[in-house]
mmCIF file of C-alpha atoms in Angstrom:
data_model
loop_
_atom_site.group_PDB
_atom_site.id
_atom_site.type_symbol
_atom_site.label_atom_id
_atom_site.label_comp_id
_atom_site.label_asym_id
_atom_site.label_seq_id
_atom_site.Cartn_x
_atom_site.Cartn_y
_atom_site.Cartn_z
ATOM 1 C CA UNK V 1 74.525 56.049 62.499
ATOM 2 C CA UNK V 2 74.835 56.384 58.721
ATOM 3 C CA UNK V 3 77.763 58.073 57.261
ATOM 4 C CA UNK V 4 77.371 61.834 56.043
ATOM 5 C CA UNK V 5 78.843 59.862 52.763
ATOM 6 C CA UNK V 6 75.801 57.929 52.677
ATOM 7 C CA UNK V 7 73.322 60.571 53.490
ATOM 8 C CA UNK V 8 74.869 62.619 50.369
ATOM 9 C CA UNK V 9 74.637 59.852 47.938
ATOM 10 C CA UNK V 10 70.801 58.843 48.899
ATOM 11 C CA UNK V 11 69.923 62.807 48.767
ATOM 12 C CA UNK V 12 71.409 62.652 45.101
ATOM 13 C CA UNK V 13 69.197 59.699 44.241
ATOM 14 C CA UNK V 14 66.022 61.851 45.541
ATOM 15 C CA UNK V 15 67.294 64.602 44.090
ATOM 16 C CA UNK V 16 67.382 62.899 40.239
ATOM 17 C CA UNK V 17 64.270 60.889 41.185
ATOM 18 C CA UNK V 18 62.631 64.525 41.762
ATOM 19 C CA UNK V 19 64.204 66.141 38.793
ATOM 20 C CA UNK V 20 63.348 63.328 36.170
ATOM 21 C CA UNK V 21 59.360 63.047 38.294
ATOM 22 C CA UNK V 22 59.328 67.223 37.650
ATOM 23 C CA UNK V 23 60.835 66.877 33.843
ATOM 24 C CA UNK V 24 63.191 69.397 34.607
ATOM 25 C CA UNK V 25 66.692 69.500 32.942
ATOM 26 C CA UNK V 26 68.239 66.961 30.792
ATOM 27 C CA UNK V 27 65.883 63.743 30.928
ATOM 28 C CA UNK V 28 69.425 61.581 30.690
ATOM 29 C CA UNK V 29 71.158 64.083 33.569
ATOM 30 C CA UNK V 30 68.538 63.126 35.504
ATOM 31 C CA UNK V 31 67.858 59.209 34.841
ATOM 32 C CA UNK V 32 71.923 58.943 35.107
ATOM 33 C CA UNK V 33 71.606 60.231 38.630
ATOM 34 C CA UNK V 34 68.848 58.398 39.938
ATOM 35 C CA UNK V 35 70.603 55.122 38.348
ATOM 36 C CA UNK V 36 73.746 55.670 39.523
ATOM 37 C CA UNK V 37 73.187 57.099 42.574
ATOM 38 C CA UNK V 38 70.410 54.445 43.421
ATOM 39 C CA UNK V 39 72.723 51.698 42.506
ATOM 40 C CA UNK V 40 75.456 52.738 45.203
ATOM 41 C CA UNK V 41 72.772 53.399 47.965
ATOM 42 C CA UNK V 42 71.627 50.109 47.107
ATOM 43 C CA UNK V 43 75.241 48.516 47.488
ATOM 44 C CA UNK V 44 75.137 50.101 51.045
ATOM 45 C CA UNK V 45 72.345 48.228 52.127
ATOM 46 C CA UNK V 46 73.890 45.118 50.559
ATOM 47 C CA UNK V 47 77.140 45.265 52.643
ATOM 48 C CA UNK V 48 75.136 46.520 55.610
ATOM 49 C CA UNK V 49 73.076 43.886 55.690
ATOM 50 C CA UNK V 50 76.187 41.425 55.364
ATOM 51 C CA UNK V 51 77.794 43.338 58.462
ATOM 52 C CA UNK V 52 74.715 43.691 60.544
ATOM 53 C CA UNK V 53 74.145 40.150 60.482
ATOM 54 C CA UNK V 54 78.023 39.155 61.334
ATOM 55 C CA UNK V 55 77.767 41.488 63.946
ATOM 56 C CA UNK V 56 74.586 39.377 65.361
ATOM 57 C CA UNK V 57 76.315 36.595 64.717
ATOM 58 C CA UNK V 58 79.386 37.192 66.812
ATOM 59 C CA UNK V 59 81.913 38.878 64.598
ATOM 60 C CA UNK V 60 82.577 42.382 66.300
ATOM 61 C CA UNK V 61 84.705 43.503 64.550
ATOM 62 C CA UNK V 62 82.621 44.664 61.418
ATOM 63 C CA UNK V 63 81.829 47.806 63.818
ATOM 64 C CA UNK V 64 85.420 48.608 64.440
ATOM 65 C CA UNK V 65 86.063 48.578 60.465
ATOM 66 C CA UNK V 66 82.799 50.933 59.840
ATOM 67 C CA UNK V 67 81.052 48.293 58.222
ATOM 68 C CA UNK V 68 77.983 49.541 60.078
ATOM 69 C CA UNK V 69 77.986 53.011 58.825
ATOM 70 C CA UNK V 70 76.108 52.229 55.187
ATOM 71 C CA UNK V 71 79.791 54.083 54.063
ATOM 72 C CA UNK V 72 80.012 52.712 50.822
ATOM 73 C CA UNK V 73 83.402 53.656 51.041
ATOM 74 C CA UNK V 74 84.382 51.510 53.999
ATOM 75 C CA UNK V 75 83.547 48.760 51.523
ATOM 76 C CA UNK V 76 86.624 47.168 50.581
ATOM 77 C CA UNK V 77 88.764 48.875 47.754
ATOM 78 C CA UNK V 78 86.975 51.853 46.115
ATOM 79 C CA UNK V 79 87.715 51.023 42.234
ATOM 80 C CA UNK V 80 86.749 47.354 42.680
ATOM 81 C CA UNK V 81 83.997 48.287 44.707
ATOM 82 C CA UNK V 82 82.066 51.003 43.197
ATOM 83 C CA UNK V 83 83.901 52.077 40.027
ATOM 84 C CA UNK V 84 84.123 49.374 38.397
ATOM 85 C CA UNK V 85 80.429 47.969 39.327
ATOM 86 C CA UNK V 86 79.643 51.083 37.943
ATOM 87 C CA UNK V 87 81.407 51.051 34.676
ATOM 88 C CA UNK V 88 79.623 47.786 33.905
ATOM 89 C CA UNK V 89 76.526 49.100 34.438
ATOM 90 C CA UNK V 90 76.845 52.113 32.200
ATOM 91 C CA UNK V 91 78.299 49.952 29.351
ATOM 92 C CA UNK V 92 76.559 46.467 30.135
ATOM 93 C CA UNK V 93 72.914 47.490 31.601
ATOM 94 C CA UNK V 94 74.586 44.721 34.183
ATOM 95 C CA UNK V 95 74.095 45.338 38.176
ATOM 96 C CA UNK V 96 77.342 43.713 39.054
ATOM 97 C CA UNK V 97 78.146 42.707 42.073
ATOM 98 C CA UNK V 98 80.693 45.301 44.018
ATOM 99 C CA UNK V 99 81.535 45.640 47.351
ATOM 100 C CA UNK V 100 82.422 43.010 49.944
ATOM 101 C CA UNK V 101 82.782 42.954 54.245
ATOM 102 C CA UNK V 102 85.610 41.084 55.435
ATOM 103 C CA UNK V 103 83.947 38.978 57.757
ATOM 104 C CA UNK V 104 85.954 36.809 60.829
ATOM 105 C CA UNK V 105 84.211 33.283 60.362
ATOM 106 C CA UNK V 106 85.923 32.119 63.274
ATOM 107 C CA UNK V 107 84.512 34.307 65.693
ATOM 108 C CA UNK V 108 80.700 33.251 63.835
ATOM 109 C CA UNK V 109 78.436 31.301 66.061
ATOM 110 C CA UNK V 110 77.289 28.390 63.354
ATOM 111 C CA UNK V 111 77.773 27.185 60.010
ATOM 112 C CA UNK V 112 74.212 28.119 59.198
ATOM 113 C CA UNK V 113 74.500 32.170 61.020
ATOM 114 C CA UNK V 114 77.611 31.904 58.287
ATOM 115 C CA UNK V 115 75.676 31.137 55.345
ATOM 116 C CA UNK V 116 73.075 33.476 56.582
ATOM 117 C CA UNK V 117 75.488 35.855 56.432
ATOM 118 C CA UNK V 118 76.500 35.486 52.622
ATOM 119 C CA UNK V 119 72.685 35.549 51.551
ATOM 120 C CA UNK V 120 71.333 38.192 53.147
ATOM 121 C CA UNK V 121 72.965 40.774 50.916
ATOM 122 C CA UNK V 122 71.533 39.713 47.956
ATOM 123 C CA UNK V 123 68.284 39.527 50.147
ATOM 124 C CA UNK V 124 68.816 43.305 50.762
ATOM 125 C CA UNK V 125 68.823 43.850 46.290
ATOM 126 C CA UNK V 126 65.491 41.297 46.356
ATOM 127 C CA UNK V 127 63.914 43.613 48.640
ATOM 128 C CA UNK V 128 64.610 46.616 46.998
ATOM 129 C CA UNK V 129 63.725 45.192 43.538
ATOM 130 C CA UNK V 130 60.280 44.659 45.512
ATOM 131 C CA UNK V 131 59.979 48.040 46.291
ATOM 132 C CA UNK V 132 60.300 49.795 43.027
ATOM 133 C CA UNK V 133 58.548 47.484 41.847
ATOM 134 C CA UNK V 134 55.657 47.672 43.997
ATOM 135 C CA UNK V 135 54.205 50.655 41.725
ATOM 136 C CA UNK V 136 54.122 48.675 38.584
ATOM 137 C CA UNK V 137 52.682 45.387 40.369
ATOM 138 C CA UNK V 138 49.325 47.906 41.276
ATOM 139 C CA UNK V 139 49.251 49.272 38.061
ATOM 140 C CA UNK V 140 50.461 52.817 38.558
ATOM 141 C CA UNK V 141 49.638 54.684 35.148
ATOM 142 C CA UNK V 142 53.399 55.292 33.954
ATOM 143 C CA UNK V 143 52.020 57.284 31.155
ATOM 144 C CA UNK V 144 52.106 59.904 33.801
ATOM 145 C CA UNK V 145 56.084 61.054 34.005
ATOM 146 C CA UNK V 146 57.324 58.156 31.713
ATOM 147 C CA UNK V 147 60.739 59.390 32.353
ATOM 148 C CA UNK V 148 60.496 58.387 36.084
ATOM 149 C CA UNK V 149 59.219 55.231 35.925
ATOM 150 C CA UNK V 150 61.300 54.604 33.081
ATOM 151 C CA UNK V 151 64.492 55.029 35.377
ATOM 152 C CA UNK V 152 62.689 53.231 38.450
ATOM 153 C CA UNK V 153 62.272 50.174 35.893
ATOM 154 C CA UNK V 154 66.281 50.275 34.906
ATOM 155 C CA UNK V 155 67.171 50.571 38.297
ATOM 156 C CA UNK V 156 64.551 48.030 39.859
ATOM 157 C CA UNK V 157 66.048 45.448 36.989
ATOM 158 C CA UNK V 158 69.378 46.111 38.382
ATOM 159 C CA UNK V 159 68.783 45.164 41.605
ATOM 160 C CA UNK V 160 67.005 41.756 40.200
ATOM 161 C CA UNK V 161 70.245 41.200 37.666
ATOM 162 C CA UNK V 162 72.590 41.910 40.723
ATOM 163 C CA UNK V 163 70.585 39.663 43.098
ATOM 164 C CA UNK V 164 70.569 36.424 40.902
ATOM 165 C CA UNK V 165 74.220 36.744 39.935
ATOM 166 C CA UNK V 166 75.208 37.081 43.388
ATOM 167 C CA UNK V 167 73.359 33.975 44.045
ATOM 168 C CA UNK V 168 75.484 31.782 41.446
ATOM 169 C CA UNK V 169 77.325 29.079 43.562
ATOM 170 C CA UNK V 170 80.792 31.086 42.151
ATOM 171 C CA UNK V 171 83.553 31.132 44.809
ATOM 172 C CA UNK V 172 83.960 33.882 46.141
ATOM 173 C CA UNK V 173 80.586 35.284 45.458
ATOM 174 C CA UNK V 174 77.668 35.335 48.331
ATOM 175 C CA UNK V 175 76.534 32.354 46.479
ATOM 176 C CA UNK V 176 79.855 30.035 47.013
ATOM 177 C CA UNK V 177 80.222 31.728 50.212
ATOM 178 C CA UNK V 178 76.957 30.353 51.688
ATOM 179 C CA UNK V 179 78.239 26.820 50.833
ATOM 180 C CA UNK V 180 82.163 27.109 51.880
ATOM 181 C CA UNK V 181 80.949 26.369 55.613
ATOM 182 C CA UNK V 182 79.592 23.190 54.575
ATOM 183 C CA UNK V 183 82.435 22.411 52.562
ATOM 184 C CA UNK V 184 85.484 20.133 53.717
ATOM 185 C CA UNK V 185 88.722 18.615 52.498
ATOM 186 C CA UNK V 186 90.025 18.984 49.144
ATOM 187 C CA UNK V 187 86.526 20.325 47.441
ATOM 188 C CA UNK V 188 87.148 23.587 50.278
ATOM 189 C CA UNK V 189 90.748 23.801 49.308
ATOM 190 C CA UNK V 190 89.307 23.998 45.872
ATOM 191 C CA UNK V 191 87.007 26.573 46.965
ATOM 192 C CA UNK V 192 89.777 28.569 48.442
ATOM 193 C CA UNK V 193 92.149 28.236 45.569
ATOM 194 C CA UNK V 194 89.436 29.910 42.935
ATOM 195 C CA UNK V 195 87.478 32.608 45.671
ATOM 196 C CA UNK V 196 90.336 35.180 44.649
ATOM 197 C CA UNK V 197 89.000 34.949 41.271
ATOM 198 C CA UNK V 198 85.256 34.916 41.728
ATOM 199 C CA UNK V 199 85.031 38.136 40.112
ATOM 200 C CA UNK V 200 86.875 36.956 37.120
ATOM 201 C CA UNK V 201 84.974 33.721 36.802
ATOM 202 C CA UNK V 202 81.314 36.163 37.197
ATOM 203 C CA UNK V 203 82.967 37.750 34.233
ATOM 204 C CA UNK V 204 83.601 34.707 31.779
ATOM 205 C CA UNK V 205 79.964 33.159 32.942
ATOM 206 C CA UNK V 206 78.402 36.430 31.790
ATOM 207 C CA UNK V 207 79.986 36.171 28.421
ATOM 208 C CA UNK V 208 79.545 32.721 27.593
ATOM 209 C CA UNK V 209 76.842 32.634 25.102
ATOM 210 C CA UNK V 210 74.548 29.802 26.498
ATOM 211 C CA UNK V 211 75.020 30.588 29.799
ATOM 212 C CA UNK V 212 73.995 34.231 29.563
ATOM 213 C CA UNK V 213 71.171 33.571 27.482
ATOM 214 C CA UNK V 214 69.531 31.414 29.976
ATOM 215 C CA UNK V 215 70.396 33.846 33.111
ATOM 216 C CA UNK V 216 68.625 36.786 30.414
ATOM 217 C CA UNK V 217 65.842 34.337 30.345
ATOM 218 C CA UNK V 218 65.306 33.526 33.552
ATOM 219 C CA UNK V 219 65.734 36.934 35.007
ATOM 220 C CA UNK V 220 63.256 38.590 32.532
ATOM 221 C CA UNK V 221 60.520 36.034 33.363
ATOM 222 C CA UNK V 222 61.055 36.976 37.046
ATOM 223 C CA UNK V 223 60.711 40.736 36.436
ATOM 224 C CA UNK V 224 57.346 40.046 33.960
ATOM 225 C CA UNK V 225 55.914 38.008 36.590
ATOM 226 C CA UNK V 226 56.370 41.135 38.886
ATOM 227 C CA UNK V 227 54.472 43.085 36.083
ATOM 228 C CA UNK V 228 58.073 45.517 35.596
ATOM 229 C CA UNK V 229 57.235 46.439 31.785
ATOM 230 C CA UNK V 230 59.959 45.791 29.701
ATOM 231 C CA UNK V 231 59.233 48.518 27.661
ATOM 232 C CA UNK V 232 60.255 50.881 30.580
ATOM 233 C CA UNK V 233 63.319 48.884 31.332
ATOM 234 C CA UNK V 234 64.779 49.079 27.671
ATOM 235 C CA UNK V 235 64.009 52.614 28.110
ATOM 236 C CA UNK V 236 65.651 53.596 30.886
ATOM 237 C CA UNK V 237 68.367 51.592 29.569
ATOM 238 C CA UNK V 238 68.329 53.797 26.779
ATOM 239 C CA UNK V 239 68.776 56.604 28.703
ATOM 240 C CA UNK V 240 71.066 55.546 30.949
ATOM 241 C CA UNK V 241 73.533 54.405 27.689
ATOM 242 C CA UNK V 242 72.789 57.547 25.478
ATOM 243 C CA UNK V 243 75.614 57.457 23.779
ATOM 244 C CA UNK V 244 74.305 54.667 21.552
#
């Protein structure tokens, strides 16, 4: 069953979806809780569907650990996990990836249920990114409560951003992790060595000029081929960082 934790977060989100829909209040009170409280709902289902599919795979032990709860505390180490994911998203506009399941590979069926495993969390943020965007891709008139739509824009980006950088063939990422079963000898010791440091490595890809200007690129041209108006995702942005 999901946690009470989990319940209260996703009643926040539809409680600052409401508020910004309704106008009422502070329009940045109420993007900043739909955002934020979106984005951790969303990291739920991104570690659920990591641990659901272990758990089909073999590993029982995600169960025992709470993985299966949509907890996003019983997703590794708080800070690492939510605040700092967080952080970079209020400073960066980034969707970061945050939490992780400690999976037991040896009690997984196959190599291929074990790269399953890795890619369908970011599956879980494609899927979401589908469904805010759904409005836009029908042509909802976002004249109507531009605030709204402004946030579901920001927040549908996120999940895109988060998806694709999960993806990267890093180690220790989802994307590295759904090639270590296929990996042997020294190139998996290699793996290994740098999986510690995944998060560090995401970090120095993000800021390396030519790099990040071709991930901007490429995720932008994904999210106009949806029809998600960049207009709207600058502004809730904008919102979201008001202190610029």
């Amino acid at each position: 069953r999901p946690s009470p934790v989990f319940g209260g977060v996703a009643a926040l989100w539809l409680t600052g979806g409401a508020l910004a829909w309704f106008e009422y209040g502070s329009r940045v009170v109420n993007v900043l809780l739909f955002v934020l409280a979106g984005w951790v709902v969303s990291l739920s289902l991104h570690e659920y569907a990591h641990a659901l599919t272990a758990y089909r795979s073999g590993d029982h032990s995600v169960a025992a650990r709470g993985y299966l709860t949509l907890n996003p505390l019983k997703y590794t180490h708080p800070f690492l996990s939510i605040v700092l994911p967080l952080v970079f998203l209020l400073i960066g506009g980034i969707g970061l990836p945050g939490g992780a399941v400690w999976v037991n590979r040896g009690a997984v069926r196959t190599r291929g249920r074990a790269s399953l495993i890795s890619l369908v969390g970011p599956g879980a943020n494609v899927v979401f990114f589908l469904v805010l965007a759904a409005p836009f891709l029908i042509g909802v008139d976002t004249r109507a409560h531009p605030t709204f739509w402004a946030a579901v824009a920001f927040l549908a980006f996120l999940q895109l951003t988060a998806a694709a950088l999960n993806l990267l063939p890093v180690p220790g990422l989802d994307g590295g992790n759904a090639l270590r079963p296929w990996l042997r000898g020294d190139t998996a010791k290699v793996y290994d060595y740098l999986a510690p440091f995944g998060f560090l490595l995401l970090v120095l890809i993000i800021f390396t000029p030519v790099v990040s200007d071709s991930f901007w690129r490429i995720v932008l041209g994904i999210s106009d081929l949806i029809g998600v108006p960049r207009g709207l995702i600058v502004s809730g942005l904008d919102l979201v960082q008001f202190w610029r």
